[in-house]
mmCIF file of C-alpha atoms in Angstrom:
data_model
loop_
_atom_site.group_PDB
_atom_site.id
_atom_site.type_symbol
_atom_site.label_atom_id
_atom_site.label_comp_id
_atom_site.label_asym_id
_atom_site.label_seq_id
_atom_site.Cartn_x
_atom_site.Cartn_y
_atom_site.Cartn_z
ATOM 1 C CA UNK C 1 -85.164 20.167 -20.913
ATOM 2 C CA UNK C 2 -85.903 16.722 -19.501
ATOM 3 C CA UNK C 3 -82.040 14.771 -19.053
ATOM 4 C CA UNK C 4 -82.047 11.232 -18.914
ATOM 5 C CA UNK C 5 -79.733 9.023 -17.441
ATOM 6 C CA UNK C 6 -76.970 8.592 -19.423
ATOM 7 C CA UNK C 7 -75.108 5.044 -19.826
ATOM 8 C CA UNK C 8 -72.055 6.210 -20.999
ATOM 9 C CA UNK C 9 -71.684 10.146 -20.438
ATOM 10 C CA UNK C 10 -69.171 12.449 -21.119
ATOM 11 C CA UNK C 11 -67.593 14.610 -19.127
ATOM 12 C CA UNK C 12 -66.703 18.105 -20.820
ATOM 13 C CA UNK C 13 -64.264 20.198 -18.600
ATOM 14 C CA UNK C 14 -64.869 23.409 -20.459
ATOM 15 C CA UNK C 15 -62.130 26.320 -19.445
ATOM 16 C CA UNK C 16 -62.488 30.133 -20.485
ATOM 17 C CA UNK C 17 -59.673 29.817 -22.687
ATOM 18 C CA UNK C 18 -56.802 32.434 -23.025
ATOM 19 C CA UNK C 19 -54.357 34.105 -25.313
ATOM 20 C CA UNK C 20 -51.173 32.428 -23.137
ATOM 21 C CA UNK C 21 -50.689 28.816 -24.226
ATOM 22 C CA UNK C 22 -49.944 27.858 -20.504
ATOM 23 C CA UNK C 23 -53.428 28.065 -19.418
ATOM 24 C CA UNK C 24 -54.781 25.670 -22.318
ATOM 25 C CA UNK C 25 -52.061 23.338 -21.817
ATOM 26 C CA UNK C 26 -52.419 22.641 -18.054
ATOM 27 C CA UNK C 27 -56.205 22.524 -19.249
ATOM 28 C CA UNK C 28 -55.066 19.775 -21.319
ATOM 29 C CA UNK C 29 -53.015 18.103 -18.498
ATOM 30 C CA UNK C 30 -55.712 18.310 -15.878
ATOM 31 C CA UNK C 31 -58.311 16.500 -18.356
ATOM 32 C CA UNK C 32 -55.345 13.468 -18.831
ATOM 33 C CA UNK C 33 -55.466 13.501 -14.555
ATOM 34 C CA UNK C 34 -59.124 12.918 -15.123
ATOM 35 C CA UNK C 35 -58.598 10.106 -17.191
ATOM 36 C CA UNK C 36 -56.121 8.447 -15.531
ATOM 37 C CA UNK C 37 -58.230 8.611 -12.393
ATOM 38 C CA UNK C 38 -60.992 7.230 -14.316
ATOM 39 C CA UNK C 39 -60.177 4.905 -17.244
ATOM 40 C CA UNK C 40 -62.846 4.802 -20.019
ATOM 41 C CA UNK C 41 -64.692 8.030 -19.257
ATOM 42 C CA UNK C 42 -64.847 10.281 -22.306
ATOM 43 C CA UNK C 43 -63.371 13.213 -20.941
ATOM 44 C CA UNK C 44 -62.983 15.736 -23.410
ATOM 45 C CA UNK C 45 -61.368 19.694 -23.335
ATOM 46 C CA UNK C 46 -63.609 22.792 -24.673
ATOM 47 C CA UNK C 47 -62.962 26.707 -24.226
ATOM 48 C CA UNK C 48 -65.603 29.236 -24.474
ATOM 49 C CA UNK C 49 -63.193 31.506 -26.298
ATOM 50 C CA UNK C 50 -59.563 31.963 -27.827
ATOM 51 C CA UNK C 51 -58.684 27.994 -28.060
ATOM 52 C CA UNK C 52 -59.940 25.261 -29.887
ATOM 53 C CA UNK C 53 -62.293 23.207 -29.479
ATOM 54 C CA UNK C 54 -64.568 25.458 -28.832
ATOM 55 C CA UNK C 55 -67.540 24.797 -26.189
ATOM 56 C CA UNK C 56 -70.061 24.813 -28.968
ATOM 57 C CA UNK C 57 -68.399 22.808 -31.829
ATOM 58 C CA UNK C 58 -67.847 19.915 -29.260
ATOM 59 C CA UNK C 59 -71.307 19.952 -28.099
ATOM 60 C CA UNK C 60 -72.209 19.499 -31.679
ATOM 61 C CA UNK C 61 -70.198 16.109 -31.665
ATOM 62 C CA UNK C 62 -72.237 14.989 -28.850
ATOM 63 C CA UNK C 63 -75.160 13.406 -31.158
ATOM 64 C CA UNK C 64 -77.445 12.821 -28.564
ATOM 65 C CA UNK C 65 -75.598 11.472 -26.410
ATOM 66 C CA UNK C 66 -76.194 13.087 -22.607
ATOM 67 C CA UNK C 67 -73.112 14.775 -21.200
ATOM 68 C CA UNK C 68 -72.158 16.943 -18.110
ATOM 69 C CA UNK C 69 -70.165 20.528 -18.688
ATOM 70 C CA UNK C 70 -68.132 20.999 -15.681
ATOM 71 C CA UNK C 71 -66.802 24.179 -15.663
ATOM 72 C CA UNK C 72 -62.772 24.507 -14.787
ATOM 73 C CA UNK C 73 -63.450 27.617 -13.066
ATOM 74 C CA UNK C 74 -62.551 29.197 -9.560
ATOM 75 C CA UNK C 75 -65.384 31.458 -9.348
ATOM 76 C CA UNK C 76 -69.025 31.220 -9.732
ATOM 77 C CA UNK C 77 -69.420 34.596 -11.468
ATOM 78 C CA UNK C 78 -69.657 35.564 -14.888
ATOM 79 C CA UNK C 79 -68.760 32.703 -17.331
ATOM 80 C CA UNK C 80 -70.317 30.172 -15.345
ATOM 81 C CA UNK C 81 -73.574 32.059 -15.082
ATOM 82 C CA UNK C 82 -74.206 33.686 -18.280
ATOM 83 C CA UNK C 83 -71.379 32.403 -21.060
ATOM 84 C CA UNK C 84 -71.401 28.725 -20.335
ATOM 85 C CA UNK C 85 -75.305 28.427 -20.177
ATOM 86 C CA UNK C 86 -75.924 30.259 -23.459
ATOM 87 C CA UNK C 87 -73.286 28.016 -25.117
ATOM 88 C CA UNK C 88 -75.107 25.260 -23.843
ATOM 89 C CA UNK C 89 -78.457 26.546 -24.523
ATOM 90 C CA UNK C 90 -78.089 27.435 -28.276
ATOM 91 C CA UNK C 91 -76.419 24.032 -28.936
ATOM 92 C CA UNK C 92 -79.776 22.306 -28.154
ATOM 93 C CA UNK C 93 -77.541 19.250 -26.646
ATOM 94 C CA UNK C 94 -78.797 17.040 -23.714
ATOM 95 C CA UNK C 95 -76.302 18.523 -21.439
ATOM 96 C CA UNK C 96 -76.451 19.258 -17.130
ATOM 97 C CA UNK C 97 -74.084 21.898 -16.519
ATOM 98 C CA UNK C 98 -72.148 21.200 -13.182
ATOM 99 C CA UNK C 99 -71.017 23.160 -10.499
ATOM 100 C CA UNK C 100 -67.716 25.301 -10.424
ATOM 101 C CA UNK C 101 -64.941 24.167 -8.543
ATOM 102 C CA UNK C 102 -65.095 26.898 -6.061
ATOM 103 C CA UNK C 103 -63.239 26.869 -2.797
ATOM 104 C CA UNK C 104 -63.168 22.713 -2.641
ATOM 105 C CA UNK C 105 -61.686 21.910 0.764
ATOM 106 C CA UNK C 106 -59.080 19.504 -1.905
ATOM 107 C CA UNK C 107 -57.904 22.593 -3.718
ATOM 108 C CA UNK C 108 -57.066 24.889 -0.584
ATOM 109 C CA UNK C 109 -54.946 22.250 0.440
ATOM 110 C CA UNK C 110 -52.926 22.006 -2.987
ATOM 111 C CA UNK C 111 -52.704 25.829 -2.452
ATOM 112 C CA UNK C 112 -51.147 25.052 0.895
ATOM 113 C CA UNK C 113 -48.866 22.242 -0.771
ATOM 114 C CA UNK C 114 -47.769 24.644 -2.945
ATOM 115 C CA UNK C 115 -46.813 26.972 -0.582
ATOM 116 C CA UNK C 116 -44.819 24.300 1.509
ATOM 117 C CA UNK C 117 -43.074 22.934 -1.752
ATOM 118 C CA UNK C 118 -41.991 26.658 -1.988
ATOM 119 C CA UNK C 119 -40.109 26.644 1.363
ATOM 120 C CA UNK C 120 -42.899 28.159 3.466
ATOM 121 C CA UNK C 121 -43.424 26.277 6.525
ATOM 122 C CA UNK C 122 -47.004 25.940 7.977
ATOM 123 C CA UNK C 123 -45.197 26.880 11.773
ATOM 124 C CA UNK C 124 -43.537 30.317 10.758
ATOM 125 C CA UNK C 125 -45.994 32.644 12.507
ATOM 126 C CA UNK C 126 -43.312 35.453 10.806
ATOM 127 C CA UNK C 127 -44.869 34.579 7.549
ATOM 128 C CA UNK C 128 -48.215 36.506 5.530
ATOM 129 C CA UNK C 129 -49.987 35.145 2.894
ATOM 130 C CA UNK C 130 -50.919 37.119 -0.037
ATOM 131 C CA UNK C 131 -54.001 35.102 -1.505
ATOM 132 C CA UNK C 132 -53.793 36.422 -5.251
ATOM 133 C CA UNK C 133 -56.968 35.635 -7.450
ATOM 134 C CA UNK C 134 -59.245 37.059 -9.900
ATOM 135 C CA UNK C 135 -61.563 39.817 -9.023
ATOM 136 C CA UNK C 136 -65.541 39.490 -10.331
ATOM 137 C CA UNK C 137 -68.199 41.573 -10.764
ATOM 138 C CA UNK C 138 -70.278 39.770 -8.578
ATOM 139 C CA UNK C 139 -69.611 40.341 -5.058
ATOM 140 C CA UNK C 140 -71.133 37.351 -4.114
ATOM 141 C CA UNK C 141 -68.668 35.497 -6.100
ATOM 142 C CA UNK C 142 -65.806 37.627 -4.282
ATOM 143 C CA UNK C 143 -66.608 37.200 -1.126
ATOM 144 C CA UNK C 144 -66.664 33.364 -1.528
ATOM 145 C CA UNK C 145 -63.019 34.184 -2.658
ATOM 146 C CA UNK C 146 -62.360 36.617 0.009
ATOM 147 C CA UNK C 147 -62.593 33.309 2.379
ATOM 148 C CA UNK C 148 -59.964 31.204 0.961
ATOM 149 C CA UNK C 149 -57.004 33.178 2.640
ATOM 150 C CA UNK C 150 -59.284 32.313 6.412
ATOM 151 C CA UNK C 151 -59.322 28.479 4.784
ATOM 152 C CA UNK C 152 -55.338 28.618 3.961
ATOM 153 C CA UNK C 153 -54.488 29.079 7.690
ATOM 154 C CA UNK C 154 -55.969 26.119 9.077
ATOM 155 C CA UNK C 155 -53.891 23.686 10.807
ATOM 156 C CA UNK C 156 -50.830 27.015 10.135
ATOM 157 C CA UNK C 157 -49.534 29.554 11.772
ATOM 158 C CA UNK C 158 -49.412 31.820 9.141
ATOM 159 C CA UNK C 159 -51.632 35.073 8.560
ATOM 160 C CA UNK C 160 -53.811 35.725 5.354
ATOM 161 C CA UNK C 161 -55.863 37.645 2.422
ATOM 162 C CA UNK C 162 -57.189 37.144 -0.250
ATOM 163 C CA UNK C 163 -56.114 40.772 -2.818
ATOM 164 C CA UNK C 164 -57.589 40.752 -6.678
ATOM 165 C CA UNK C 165 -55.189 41.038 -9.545
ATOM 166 C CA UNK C 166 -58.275 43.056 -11.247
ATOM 167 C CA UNK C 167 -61.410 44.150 -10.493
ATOM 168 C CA UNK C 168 -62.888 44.729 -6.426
ATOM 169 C CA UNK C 169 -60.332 45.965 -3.664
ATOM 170 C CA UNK C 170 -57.780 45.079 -2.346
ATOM 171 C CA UNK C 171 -55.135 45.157 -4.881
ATOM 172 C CA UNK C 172 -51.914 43.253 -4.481
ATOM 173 C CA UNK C 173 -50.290 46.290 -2.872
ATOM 174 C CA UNK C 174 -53.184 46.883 -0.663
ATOM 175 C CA UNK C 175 -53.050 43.242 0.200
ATOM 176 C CA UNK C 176 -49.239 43.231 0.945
ATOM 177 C CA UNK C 177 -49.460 46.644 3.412
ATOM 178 C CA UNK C 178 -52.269 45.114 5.847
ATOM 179 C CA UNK C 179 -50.701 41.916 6.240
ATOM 180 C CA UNK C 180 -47.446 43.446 7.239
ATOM 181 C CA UNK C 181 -49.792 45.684 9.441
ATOM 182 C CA UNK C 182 -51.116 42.406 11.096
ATOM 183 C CA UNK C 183 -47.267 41.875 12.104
ATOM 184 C CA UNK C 184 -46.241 39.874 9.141
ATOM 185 C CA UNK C 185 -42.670 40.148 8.297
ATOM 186 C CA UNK C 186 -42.375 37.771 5.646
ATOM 187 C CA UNK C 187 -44.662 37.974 3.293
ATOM 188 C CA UNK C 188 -45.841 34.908 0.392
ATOM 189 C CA UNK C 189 -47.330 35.186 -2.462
ATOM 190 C CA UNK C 190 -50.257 31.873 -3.114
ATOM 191 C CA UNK C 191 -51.911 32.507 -6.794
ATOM 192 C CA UNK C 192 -55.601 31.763 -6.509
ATOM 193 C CA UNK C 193 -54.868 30.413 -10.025
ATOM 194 C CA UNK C 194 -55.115 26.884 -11.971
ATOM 195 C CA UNK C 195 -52.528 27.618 -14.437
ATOM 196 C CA UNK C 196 -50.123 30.562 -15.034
ATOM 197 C CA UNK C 197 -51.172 33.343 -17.788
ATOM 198 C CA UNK C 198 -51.590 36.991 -18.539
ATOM 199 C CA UNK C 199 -52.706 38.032 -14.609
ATOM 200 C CA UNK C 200 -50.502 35.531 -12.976
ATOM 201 C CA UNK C 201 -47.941 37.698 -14.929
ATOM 202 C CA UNK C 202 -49.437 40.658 -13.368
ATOM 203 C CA UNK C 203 -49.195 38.933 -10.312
ATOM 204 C CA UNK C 204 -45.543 37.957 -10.705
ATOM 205 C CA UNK C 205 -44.590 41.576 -12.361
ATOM 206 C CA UNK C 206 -45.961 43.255 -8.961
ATOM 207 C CA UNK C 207 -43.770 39.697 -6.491
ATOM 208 C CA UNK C 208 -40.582 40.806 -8.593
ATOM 209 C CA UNK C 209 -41.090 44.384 -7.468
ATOM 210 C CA UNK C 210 -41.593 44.309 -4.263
ATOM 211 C CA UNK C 211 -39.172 41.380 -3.646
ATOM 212 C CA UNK C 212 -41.815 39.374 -2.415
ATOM 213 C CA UNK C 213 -41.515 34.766 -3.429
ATOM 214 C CA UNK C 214 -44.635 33.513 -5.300
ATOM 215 C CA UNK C 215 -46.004 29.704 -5.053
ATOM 216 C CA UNK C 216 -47.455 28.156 -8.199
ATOM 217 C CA UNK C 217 -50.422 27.888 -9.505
ATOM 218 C CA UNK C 218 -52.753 24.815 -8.709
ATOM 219 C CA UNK C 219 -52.237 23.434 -11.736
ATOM 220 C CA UNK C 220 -52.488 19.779 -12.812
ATOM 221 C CA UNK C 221 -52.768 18.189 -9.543
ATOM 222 C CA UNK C 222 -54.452 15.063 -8.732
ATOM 223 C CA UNK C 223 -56.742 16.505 -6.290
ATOM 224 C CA UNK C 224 -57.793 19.092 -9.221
ATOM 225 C CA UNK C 225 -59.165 16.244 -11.315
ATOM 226 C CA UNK C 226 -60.693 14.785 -7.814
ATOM 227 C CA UNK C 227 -62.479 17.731 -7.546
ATOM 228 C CA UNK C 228 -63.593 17.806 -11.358
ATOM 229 C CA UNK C 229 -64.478 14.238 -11.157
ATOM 230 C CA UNK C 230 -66.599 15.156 -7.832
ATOM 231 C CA UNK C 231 -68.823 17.735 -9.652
ATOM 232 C CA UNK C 232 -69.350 15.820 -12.622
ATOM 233 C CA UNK C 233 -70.846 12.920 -9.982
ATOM 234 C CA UNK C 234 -73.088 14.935 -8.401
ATOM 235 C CA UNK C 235 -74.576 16.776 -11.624
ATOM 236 C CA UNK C 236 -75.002 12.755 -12.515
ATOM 237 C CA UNK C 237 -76.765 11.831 -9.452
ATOM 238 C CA UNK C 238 -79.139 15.076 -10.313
ATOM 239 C CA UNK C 239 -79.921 13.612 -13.342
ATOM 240 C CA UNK C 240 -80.597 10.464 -12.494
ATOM 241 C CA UNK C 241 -83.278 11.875 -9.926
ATOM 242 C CA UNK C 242 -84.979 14.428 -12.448
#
């Protein structure tokens, strides 16, 4: 399918969706980030599944008009490989699907300000971070993960990894016993997360337990829309090149 440059497009931060309400609303709150960083862009909120609107019935609102999907996801794994591009696909729309957020430079360092807002100071060489995120069945796509906790510790003292709330090895408690192997004697959990829902409660179940202080989720931070705003500028540029 041949895109053309659009005048006017829209930007259409599409999210998995979930059965917690959290997760849609900081969907919701990240997409009014988005706007306030950039007034007049038609930046509008879809979910492949559970919450309305749904990916499709938006692009069906498009009429013609060329837009960019930018997936609000962590990971490049399943939904942004198979579940997105069908979506797009069977609505027939004029759309360029961007690039997941990944491990942006921007959003390691909210995970690091979220850590610090939590009382963790970047020169306690005491402390171990517990990097908590979503397993995939791609291993490509977890090994990409695997390097955020290595990312975390730059310009810190602390000590890191990355442990999957499902999926791929380590778990959380696998996590937590080689860190304090490494010498860690405080250990920190930093949710690998945009908003809370069903695994961050997984992931705050198993913090309760073993007494161990959680950080927040990235949620709706400014440098989360940034990096949304980023990836729906360069899926631009490639369509103004095509």
């Amino acid at each position: 399918m041949s895109l053309r440059t659009p005048a006017h497009p829209s930007l259409i931060l599409t999210a998995h969706g979930s059965a917690d309400p959290r997760s849609a609303a900081t969907v919701r709150l990240i997409a009014e980030c988005v706007r306030r960083l950039r007034p007049g862009l038609d930046a509008r909120v879809a979910f492949c599944e559970q919450n309305s609107p749904n990916l499709r019935d938006v692009l069906e609102t498009l009429h013609d008009r060329v837009s960019v999907v930018v997936p609000l996801l962590l990971a490049d794994a399943y939904h942004a490989r198979v579940d997105i591009p069908a979506m797009i696909a069977e609505s027939g729309a004029e759309v360029r699907q961007a690039e997941v957020l990944g491990e942006d430079d921007r959003l390691i360092h909210v995970l690091r300000q979220r850590l610090e807002h939590a009382g963790v100071s970047r020169l306690d060489a005491e402390i171990g971070v517990l990097v908590a995120a979503v397993g995939s069945s791609q291993p490509d796509a977890n090994t990409r993960t695997a390097a955020v906790a290595h990312e975390l510790t730059l310009t810190t003292r602390w000590t890191a990894t990355t442990a999957f709330a499902t999926g791929p090895h380590p778990t959380l408690a696998e996590a937590a016993d080689e860190l304090r192997g490494r010498g860690a004697t405080r250990l920190v959990i930093a949710p690998w997360f945009l908003a809370h829902g069903r695994l961050t409660d997984r992931v705050v179940t198993f913090a309760r337990a073993q007494g161990i202080p959680m950080s927040s989720p990235l949620g709706a931070h400014r440098q989360v829309a940034e990096t949304v705003l980023d990836r729906f500028e360069s899926a631009l540029a490639l369509t103004a090149a095509a």
